[in-house]
Short mmCIF file of C-alpha atoms and ligand atoms in Angstrom, two decimals:
data_model
loop_
_atom_site.label_atom_id
_atom_site.label_comp_id
_atom_site.label_asym_id
_atom_site.label_seq_id
_atom_site.Cartn_x
_atom_site.Cartn_y
_atom_site.Cartn_z
CA MET P 1 26.42 47.02 78.59
CA ASP P 2 27.32 44.07 76.37
CA ASN P 3 24.94 41.73 74.55
CA ALA P 4 25.29 38.87 77.05
CA GLU P 5 24.31 41.22 79.87
CA ARG P 6 21.40 42.60 77.88
CA GLU P 7 20.18 39.06 77.23
CA GLU P 8 20.47 38.25 80.91
CA PHE P 9 18.34 41.31 81.77
CA ARG P 10 15.82 40.43 79.06
CA LYS P 11 15.45 36.93 80.47
CA GLN P 12 15.11 38.32 83.99
CA ILE P 13 12.40 40.81 82.93
CA GLU P 14 10.48 38.10 81.02
CA GLU P 15 10.56 35.88 84.08
CA GLU P 16 9.36 38.72 86.28
CA ILE P 17 6.53 39.48 83.86
CA GLN P 18 5.40 35.85 84.02
CA ALA P 19 5.62 35.91 87.82
CA GLN P 20 3.56 39.11 88.04
CA LYS P 21 0.91 37.71 85.66
CA HIS P 22 0.70 34.59 87.78
CA LEU P 23 0.43 36.69 90.94
CA ILE P 24 -2.33 38.83 89.38
CA GLU P 25 -4.33 35.73 88.44
CA GLY P 26 -4.10 34.49 92.04
CA LEU P 27 -5.04 37.87 93.50
CA LYS P 28 -8.03 38.23 91.21
CA GLU P 29 -9.45 35.15 92.88
CA THR P 30 -9.10 36.57 96.39
CA SER P 31 -10.32 40.05 95.51
CA LYS P 32 -13.68 38.94 94.15
CA PRO P 33 -16.63 40.87 95.60
CA VAL P 34 -17.88 39.67 98.98
CA ALA P 35 -21.54 38.76 98.90
CA PRO P 36 -23.65 41.07 101.16
CA ASP P 37 -25.74 38.19 102.47
CA ASN P 38 -22.73 36.11 103.36
CA ALA P 39 -24.18 33.24 105.34
CA ILE P 40 -20.94 32.48 107.17
CA GLY P 41 -21.56 35.27 109.63
CA ARG P 42 -20.68 38.88 110.33
CA LEU P 43 -17.14 38.42 111.64
CA THR P 44 -16.16 36.20 108.76
CA ARG P 45 -17.62 38.74 106.40
CA MET P 46 -15.52 41.50 107.97
CA GLU P 47 -12.47 39.32 107.59
CA ALA P 48 -13.38 38.62 104.00
CA ILE P 49 -13.72 42.35 103.32
CA ASN P 50 -10.37 43.07 104.98
CA SER P 51 -8.55 40.43 103.02
CA LYS P 52 -10.31 41.62 99.89
CA SER P 53 -8.96 45.16 100.29
CA VAL P 54 -5.46 43.77 101.00
CA SER P 55 -5.75 41.72 97.82
CA GLU P 56 -6.92 44.71 95.86
CA ALA P 57 -3.98 46.76 97.02
CA SER P 58 -1.59 43.94 96.07
CA LEU P 59 -3.38 43.53 92.79
CA ASN P 60 -2.96 47.22 91.97
CA SER P 61 0.73 47.18 92.79
CA ALA P 62 1.25 43.94 90.83
CA ARG P 63 -0.47 45.50 87.82
CA LEU P 64 1.61 48.64 88.13
CA ARG P 65 4.79 46.58 88.34
CA LEU P 66 3.73 44.54 85.30
CA THR P 67 3.26 47.76 83.31
CA LYS P 68 6.69 49.00 84.36
CA LEU P 69 8.30 45.67 83.50
CA GLU P 70 6.71 45.63 80.08
CA ARG P 71 7.94 49.17 79.52
CA ALA P 72 11.46 48.10 80.61
CA LEU P 73 11.32 45.12 78.23
CA GLY P 74 10.20 47.41 75.42
CA LYS P 75 13.27 49.61 75.73
CA ILE P 76 15.86 46.98 76.59
CA ASP P 77 17.48 47.37 73.17
CA SER P 78 17.67 51.14 73.41
CA PRO P 79 20.87 52.81 74.61
CA GLU P 80 19.04 54.38 77.59
CA PHE P 81 18.28 51.02 79.13
CA GLY P 82 20.23 50.61 82.37
CA ILE P 83 21.12 54.28 82.48
CA CYS P 84 19.79 56.43 85.32
CA VAL P 85 17.29 58.96 83.97
CA ARG P 86 18.38 61.53 86.55
CA CYS P 87 22.16 61.44 86.60
CA ASP P 88 23.01 59.51 83.39
CA GLU P 89 25.17 57.06 85.31
CA PRO P 90 24.82 53.31 84.61
CA ILE P 91 22.50 51.55 87.04
CA PRO P 92 24.37 48.72 88.77
CA ARG P 93 23.78 45.26 87.35
CA GLY P 94 22.58 43.86 90.69
CA ARG P 95 19.91 46.55 90.96
CA ILE P 96 18.64 45.88 87.43
CA LEU P 97 18.39 42.18 88.16
CA LEU P 98 16.55 42.84 91.40
CA LEU P 99 14.33 45.63 90.07
CA PRO P 100 14.49 45.52 86.26
CA GLU P 101 11.87 48.25 86.02
CA SER P 102 14.03 50.78 87.85
CA VAL P 103 14.93 53.84 85.82
CA VAL P 104 17.03 55.56 88.48
CA CYS P 105 20.23 54.47 90.23
CA VAL P 106 20.40 53.70 93.95
CA THR P 107 21.76 57.16 94.78
CA CYS P 108 19.00 58.99 92.91
CA ALA P 109 16.30 56.66 94.22
CA SER P 110 17.27 57.41 97.83
CA ARG P 111 17.41 61.18 97.30
ZN1 ZN F 1 21.28 58.38 89.28
#
């Protein structure tokens, strides 16, 4: 991997981190606790609870992804970056750009 490529990945990861942070902020709003005496009515409350649990699930996965992205950014300068942890083959550029937090190649990921 050359420096230009590394810089491209760094930029991509930084953008993804910003996007995840933004997403998390938005999800925090929708996953706020639903008041038990919600005056809007029972059905609406059920809907609110459903959408709250969906938001919480998305929030958890967004947080997990953020952690992975930050970890990827932290080791971008190390020689292991972009190398599959299972088979030691380079991870294709397109996959890193799409999923910068991936530590395994497509073949190993589908195994
Ligand atoms: Zn592999």
